[in-house]
XYZ file of C-alpha atoms in Angstrom:
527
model
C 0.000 0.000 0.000
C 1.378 3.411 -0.687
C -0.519 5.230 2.421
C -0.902 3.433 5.231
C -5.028 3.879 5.988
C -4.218 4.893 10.056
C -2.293 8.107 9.229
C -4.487 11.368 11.288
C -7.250 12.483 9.142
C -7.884 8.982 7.152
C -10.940 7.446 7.305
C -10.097 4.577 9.119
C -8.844 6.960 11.790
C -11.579 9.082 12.092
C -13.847 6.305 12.210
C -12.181 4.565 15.331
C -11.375 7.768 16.757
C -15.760 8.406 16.893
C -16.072 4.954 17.756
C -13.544 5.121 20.581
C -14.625 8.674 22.184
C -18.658 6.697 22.369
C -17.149 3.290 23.848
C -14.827 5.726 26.410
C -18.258 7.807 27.509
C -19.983 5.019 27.669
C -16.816 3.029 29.673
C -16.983 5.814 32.038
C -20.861 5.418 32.801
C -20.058 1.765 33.707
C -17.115 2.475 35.813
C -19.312 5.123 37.795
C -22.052 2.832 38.048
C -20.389 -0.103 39.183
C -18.281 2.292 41.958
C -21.718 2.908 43.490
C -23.283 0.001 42.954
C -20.356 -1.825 44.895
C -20.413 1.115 47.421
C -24.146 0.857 48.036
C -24.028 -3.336 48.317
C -21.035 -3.002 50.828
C -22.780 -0.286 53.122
C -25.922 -2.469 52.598
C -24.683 -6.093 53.751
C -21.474 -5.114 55.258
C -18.064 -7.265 54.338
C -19.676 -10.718 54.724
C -22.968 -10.216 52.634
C -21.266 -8.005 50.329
C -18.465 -11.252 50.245
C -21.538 -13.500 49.274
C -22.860 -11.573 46.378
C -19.195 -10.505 45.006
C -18.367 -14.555 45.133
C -21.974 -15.327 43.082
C -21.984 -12.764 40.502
C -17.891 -13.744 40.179
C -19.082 -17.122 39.710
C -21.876 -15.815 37.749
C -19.699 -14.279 35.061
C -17.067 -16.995 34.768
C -20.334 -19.433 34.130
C -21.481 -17.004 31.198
C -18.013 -16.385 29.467
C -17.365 -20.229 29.244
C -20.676 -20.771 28.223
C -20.566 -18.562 25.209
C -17.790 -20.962 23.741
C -15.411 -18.284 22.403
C -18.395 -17.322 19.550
C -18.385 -13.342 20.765
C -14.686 -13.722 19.353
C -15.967 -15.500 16.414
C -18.287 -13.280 15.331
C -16.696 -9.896 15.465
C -14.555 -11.204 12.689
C -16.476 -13.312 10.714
C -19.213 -10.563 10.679
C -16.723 -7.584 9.818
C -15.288 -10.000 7.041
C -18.773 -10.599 5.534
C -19.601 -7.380 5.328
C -16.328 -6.037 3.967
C -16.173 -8.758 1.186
C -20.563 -8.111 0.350
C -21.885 -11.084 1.798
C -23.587 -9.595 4.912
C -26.403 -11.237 4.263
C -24.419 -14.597 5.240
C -24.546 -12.514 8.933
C -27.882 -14.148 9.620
C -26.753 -18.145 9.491
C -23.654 -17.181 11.338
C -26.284 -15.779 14.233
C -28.261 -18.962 13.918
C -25.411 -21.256 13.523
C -23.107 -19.724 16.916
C -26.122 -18.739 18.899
C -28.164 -22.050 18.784
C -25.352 -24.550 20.190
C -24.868 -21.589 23.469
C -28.377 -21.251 23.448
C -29.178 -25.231 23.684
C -25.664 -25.110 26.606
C -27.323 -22.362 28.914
C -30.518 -23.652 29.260
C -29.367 -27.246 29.895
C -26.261 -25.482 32.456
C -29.010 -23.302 33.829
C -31.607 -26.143 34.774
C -28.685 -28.021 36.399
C -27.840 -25.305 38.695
C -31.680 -24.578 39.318
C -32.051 -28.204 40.975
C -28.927 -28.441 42.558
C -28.779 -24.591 43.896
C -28.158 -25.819 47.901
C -24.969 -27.684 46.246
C -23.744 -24.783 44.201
C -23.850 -22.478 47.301
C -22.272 -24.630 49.641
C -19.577 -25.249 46.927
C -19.388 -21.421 46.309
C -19.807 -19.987 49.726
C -18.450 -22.787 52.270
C -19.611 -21.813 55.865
C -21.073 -18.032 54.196
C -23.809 -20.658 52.303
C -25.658 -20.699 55.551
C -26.180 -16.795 54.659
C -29.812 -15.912 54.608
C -30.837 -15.474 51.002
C -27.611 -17.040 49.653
C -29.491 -20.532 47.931
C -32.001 -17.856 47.057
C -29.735 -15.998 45.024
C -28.597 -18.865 43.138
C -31.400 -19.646 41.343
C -32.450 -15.858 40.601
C -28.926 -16.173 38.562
C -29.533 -19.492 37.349
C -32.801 -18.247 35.871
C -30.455 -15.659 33.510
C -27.520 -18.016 32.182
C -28.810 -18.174 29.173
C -29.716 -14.309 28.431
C -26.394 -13.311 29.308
C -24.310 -15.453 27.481
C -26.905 -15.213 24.410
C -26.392 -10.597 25.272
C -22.840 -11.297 24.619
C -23.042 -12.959 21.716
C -25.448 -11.386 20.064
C -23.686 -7.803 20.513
C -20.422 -9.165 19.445
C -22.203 -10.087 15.794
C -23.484 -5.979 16.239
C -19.974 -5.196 16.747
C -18.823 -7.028 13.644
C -21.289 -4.970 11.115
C -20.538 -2.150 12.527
C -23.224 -0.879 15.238
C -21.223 -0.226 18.317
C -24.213 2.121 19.691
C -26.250 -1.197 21.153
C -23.514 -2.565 23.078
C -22.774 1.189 24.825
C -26.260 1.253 25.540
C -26.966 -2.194 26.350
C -23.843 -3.252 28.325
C -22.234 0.107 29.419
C -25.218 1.995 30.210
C -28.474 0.206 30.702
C -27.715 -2.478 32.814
C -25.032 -0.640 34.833
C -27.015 2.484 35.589
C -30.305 -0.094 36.328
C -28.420 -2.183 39.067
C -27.620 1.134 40.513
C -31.825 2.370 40.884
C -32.499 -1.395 41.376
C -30.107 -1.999 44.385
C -31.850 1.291 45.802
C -34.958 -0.113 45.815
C -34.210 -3.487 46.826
C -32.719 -2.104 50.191
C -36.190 -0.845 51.062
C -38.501 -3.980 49.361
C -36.139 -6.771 49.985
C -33.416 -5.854 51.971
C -30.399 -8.585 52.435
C -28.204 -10.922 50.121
C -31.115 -11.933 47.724
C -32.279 -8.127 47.387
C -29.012 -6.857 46.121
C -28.475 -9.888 43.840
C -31.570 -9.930 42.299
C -30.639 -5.826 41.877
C -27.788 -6.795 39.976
C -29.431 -9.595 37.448
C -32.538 -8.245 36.667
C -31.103 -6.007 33.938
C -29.778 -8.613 31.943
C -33.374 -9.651 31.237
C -33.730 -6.107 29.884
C -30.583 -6.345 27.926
C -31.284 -9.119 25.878
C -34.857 -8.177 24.929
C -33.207 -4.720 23.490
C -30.618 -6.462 21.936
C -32.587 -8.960 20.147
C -35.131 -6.712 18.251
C -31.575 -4.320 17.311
C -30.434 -7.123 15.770
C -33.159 -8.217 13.555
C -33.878 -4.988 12.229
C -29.895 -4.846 11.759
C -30.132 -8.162 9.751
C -32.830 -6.875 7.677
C -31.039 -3.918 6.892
C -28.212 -6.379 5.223
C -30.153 -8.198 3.553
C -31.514 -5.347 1.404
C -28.595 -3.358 1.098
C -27.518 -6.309 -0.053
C -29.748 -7.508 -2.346
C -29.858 -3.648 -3.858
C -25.714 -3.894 -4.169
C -26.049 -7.203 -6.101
C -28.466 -5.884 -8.973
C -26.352 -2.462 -9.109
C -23.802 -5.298 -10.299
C -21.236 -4.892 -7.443
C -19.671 -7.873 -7.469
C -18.191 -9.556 -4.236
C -14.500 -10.655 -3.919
C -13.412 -13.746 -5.876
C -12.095 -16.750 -4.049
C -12.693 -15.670 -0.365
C -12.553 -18.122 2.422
C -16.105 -19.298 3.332
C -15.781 -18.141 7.289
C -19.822 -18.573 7.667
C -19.539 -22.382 7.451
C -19.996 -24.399 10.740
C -17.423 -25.959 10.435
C -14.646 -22.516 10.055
C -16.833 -20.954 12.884
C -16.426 -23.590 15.216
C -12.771 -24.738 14.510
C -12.157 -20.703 15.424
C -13.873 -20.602 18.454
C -13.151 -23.576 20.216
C -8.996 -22.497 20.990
C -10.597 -19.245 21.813
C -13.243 -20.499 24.681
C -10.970 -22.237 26.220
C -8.733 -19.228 26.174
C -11.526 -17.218 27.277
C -12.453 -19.900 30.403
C -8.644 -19.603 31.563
C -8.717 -15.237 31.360
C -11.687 -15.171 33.376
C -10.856 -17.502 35.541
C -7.492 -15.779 36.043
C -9.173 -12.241 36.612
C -12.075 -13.893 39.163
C -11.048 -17.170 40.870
C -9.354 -14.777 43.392
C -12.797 -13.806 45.097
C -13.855 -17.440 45.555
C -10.631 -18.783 46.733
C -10.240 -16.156 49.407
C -13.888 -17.350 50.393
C -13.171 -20.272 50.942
C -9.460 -20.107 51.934
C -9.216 -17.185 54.313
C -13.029 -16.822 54.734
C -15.980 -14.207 53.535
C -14.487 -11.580 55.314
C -11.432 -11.295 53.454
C -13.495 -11.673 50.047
C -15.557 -8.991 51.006
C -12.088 -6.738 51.031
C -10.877 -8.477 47.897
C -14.119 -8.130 46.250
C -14.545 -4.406 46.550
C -10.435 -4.268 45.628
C -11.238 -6.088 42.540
C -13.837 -4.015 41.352
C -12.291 -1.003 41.638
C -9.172 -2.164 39.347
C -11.495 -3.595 37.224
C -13.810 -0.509 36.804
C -10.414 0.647 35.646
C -9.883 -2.150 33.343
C -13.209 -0.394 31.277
C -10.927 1.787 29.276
C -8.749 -0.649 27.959
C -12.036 -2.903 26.449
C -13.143 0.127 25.461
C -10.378 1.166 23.138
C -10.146 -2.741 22.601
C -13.399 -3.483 21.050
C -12.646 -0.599 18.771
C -9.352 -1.451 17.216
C -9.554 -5.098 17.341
C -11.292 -5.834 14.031
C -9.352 -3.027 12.297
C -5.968 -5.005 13.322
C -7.845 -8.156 11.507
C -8.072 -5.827 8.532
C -4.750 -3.921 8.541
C -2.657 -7.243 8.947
C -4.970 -8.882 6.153
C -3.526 -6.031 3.772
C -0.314 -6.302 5.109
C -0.070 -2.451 6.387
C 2.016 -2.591 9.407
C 2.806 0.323 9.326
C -1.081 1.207 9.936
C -0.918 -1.929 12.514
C 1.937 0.307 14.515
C 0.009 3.389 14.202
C -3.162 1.901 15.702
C -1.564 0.218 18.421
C 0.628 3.525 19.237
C -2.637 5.453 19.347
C -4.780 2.680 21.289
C -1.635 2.516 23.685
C -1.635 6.601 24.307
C -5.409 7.102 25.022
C -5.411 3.724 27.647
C -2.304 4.973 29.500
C -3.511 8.853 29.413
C -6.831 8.050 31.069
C -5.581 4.924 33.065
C -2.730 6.040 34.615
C -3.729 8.956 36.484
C -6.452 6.553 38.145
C -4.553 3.844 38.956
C -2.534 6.403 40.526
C -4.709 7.898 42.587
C -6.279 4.235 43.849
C -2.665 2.996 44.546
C -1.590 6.043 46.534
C -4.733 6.797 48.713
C -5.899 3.394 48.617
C -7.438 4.168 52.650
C -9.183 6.923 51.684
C -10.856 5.477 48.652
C -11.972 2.159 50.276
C -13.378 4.070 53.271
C -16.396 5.087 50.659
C -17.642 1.640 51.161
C -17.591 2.107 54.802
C -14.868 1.796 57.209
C -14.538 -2.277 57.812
C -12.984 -2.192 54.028
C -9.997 0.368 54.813
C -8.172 -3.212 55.834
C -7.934 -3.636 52.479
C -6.068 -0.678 51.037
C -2.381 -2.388 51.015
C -4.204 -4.581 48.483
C -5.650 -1.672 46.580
C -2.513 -0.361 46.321
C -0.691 -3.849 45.222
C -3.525 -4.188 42.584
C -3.424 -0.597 41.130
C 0.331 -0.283 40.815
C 0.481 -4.227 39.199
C -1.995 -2.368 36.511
C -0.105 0.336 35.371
C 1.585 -2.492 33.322
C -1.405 -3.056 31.253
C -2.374 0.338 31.181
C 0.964 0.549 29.398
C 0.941 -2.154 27.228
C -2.243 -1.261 25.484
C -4.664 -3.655 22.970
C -1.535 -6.272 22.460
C -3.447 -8.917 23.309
C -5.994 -8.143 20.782
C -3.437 -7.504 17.891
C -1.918 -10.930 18.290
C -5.256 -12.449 18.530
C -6.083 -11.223 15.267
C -3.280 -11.721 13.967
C -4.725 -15.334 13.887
C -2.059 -17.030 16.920
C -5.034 -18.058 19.007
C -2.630 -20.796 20.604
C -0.120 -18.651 21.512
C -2.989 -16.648 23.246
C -3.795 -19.398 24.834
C -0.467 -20.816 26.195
C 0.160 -17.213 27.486
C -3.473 -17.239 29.549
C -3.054 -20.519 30.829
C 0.457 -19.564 31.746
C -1.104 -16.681 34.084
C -3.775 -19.034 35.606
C -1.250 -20.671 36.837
C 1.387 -18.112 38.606
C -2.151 -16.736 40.086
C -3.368 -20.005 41.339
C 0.478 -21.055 42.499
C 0.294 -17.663 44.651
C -3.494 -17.849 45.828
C -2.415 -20.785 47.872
C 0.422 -19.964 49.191
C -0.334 -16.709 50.199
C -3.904 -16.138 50.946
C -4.163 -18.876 53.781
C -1.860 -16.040 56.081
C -2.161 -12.718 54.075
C -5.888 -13.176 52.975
C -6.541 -10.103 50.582
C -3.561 -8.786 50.295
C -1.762 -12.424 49.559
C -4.499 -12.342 46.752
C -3.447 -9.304 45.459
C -0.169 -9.787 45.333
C -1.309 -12.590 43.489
C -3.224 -11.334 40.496
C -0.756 -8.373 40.437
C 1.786 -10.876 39.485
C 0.183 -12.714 37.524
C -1.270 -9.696 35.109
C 2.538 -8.347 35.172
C 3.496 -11.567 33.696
C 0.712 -11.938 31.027
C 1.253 -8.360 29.197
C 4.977 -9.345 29.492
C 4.383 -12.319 27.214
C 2.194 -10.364 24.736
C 4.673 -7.499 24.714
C 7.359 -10.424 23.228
C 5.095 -11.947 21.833
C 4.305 -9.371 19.351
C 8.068 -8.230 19.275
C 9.248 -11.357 17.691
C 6.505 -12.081 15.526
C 5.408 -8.699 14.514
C 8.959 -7.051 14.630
C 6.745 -4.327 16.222
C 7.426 -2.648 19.925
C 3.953 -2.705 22.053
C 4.949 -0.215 24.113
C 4.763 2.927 21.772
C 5.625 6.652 22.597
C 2.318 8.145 23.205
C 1.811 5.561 26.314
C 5.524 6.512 27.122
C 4.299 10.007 26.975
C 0.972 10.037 29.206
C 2.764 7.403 31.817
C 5.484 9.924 32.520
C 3.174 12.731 32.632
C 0.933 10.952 34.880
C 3.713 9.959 37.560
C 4.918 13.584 37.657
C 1.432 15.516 38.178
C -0.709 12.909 40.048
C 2.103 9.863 41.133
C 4.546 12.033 42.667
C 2.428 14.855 44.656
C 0.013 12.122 46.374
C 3.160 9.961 47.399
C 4.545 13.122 48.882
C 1.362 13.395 50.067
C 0.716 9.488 51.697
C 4.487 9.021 53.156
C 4.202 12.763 54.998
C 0.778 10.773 56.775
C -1.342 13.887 55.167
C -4.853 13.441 56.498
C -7.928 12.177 54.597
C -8.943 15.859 53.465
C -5.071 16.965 52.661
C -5.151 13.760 50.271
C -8.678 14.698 48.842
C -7.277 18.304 48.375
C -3.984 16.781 46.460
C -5.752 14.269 44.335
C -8.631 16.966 42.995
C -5.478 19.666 42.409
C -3.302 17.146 40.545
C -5.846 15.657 38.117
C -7.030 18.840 37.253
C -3.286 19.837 36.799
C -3.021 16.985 34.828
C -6.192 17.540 32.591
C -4.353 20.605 32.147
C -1.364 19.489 30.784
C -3.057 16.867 28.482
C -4.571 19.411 26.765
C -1.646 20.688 25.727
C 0.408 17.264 24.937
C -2.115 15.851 23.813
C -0.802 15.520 20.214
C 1.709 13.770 21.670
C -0.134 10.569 23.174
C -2.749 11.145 20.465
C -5.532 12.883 21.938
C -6.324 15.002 19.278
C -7.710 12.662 16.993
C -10.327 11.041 19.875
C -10.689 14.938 21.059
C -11.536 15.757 17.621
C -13.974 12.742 17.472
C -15.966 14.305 20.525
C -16.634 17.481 19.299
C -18.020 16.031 15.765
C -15.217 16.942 13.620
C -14.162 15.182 10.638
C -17.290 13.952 10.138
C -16.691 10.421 8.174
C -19.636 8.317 7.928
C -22.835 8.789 10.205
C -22.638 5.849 12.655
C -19.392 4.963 14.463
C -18.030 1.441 13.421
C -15.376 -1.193 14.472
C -14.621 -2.185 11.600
């Protein structure tokens, strides 16, 4: 190619630069939603019934991402291909033929749990299973297995032909900012364990009903286009893999579930083992020290479900030089909005975790283990998701399995004396590890560096402004106020001085996105 089709003002540019500024708005809604949420649940039930419904809804969302069988994965791509080659029309057996075998899966998974619910609690919860409302709970997520895991999948394939709107609204919005009203009213109707879980599952019922009737008119809407592009004599490309056969679909997604099963089991086995190994206490700390670093983790899916497909596209034409660009500029917005955060939960963890009330402030050394370990990641950028479509699904793999087990090595050995800090420590090391791996990964293979100058950039503008005044500020023992005062001064110093670098870790373009210009086409794609 003579122009690479990521330099600033191309289309491809503008188009994930719109598409990244609605995913970050909307990633910001969730993170918000989920801090009070968690908030309101811990001052609620207190560490041992917040401990129950963190360990259910872990278990919960482990359940749903094995479940789905890799086909979210599966149908980003295969979706964005058939579009871009004029077989969208094909979209509508890929639904059929991904979304039956999960749906046929869920409903058998979900019936098992329903009868065996006093099992599944005592297996989840140990001694906590005696918790009033606990058995209850199960079942109320039983009942959902199967619209979650069909939500997921059924967004992805909305991803893949190019409506990123739903999933904002569906996943980062909706259901987030529902749990939220829902857990409020719960603690006056049906207050307890069962209240706030059925506060946080209900939505998903919404979700799927919204998602389903998107989709169909979405499907129609290929169909005709189409059908209209084939009689204006467009032709489609010669010779291109069939990717909507059963038999492709499937031979892609199985490596990736499995993958899948290990990264979520890495990110949320933590909160049941400390259940069960150091008690519900401890996973009541862990638990609200996990979703905070996770509400952080929002920004990086964010800018990742917005450049993955175009990797798939850029390596197919063999533009690495676009593939570089991409990454660099994925890299510089996660680090320029991550850092500073992480920052500010690592180095007034206390303060922070005394929002959920003041039994949690035990578990700011692990707050502060966690947020530092993700600075690494924060760094790294969407690595993961350019060597995943760069088609090495088994090196993703290896690497995720490789993680699993330097967390699950240092779960039990550490959390049996250190309880939620030994299971920080734990992740933390285990996270370091994994975005160590991709980083080479995509060195030797790609000949490309995944750590880029824009991340460079925001990182060491983030330690300076935020990092270094609120460690002055922690080591000098400044009180709860003088660390309130520091962090609100710092990140609007920082905000400041983004502004003005913000060429530099590529701001401009997403800046540019969120104030409408360079209008490209009228809906903001992933493609």
């Amino acid at each position: 190619m003579s122009r690479s089709t990521t330099m600033p003002g191309s289309p491809v540019t503008r188009q994930v630069a719109r598409a990244g500024a609605l995913t970050g708005i909307g990633a910001v809604v969730s993170a918000l939603a989920g801090l009070i949420f968690t908030v309101a649940a811990g001052r609620t039930l207190g560490t041992a019934g917040a401990g129950v419904v963190f360990v259910l809804t872990s278990l919960f969302t482990i359940a749903t991402t094995v479940l789905k069988l890799g086909t979210d994965t599966t149908a980003v791509r295969v979706a964005a291909r058939l579009v871009a080659l004029g077989r969208g029309r094909d979209v509508r057996s890929v639904a059929w033929r991904l979304g039956l075998p999960v749906l046929v899966l869920t409903v058998l998974t979900a019936v098992a749990v329903l009868l065996l619910a006093p099992e599944v609690a005592r297996a989840a919860l140990g001694r906590s299973s005696t918790t009033e409302g606990a058995a209850a709970s199960v079942l109320a997520l039983a009942i959902l297995i199967p619209a979650q895991t069909l939500t997921v999948v059924l967004l992805a394939l909305l991803r893949g032909v190019g409506d990123i709107r739903t999933l904002v609204l569906v996943d980062q919005v909706l259901k987030p900012v529902l749990r939220v009203v829902l857990v409020g009213g719960f603690a006056l109707l049906m207050p307890g364990v069962l209240g706030v879980t059925i506060a946080w599952a209900a939505p998903v019922g919404v979700g799927i009903v919204i998602t389903v009737l998107v989709l169909r008119r979405r499907l129609a809407a290929l169909g005709s286009s189409d059908s209209s592009a084939s009689g204006a004599g467009e032709p489609e490309v010669p010779d291109a893999p069939d990717d909507s056969s059963s038999r492709t679909l499937w031979a892609y997604a199985m490596p990736r579930a499995i993958a899948q099963a290990v990264e979520i089991l890495t990110l949320s086995i933590g909160v049941t083992l400390v259940g069960r190994l150091a008690g519900a206490s401890e996973a009541g700390l862990f638990g609200a020290v996990n979703r905070l670093a996770l509400a952080g983790m929002l920004v990086w899916q964010a800018v990742r479900i917005v450049v993955a497909p175009n990797f798939a596209g850029l390596l197919a034409t063999g533009d690495l030089a676009g593939v570089r660009r991409l990454h660099q500029t994925g890299s510089g917005w996660i680090a320029a909005l991550a850092w500073p955060g992480y920052l500010v939960l690592a180095a007034a963890s206390v303060t922070v975790l005394r929002l959920f009330g003041e039994g949690f402030t035990a578990g700011a050394p692990a707050l502060t283990v966690i947020a530092l370990a993700m600075l690494v990641p924060s760094l790294v950028g969407p690595a993961q998701a350019l060597v995943l479509m760069a088609g090495w699904s088994s090196l993703g793999l290896a690497i995720s399995v490789v993680a699993l087990a330097t967390n699950l090595v240092l779960l039990f050995a550490l959390v049996p004396d250190h309880g939620a800090l030994g299971a920080a420590v734990a992740w933390g090391a285990a996270v370091v590890l994994e975005n160590g791996l991709y980083v080479a990964v995509v060195r030797v293979r790609l000949r490309l560096w995944a750590i880029g100058r824009p991340a460079i950039a925001a990182a060491l503008l983030a330690s300076v402004v935020v990092g270094v005044p609120l460690g002055i500020a922690a080591l000098a023992g400044g009180g709860e106020w003088v660390t309130i005062g520091v962090t609100v001064g710092a990140l609007l110093i920082y905000a400041a001085s983004l502004g003005v670098m913000r060429r530099h870790v590529r701001l401009d373009e997403l800046v540019g996105a969120l104030r409408g210009r360079g209008a490209g086409p009228g809906r903001a794609t992933d493609r």
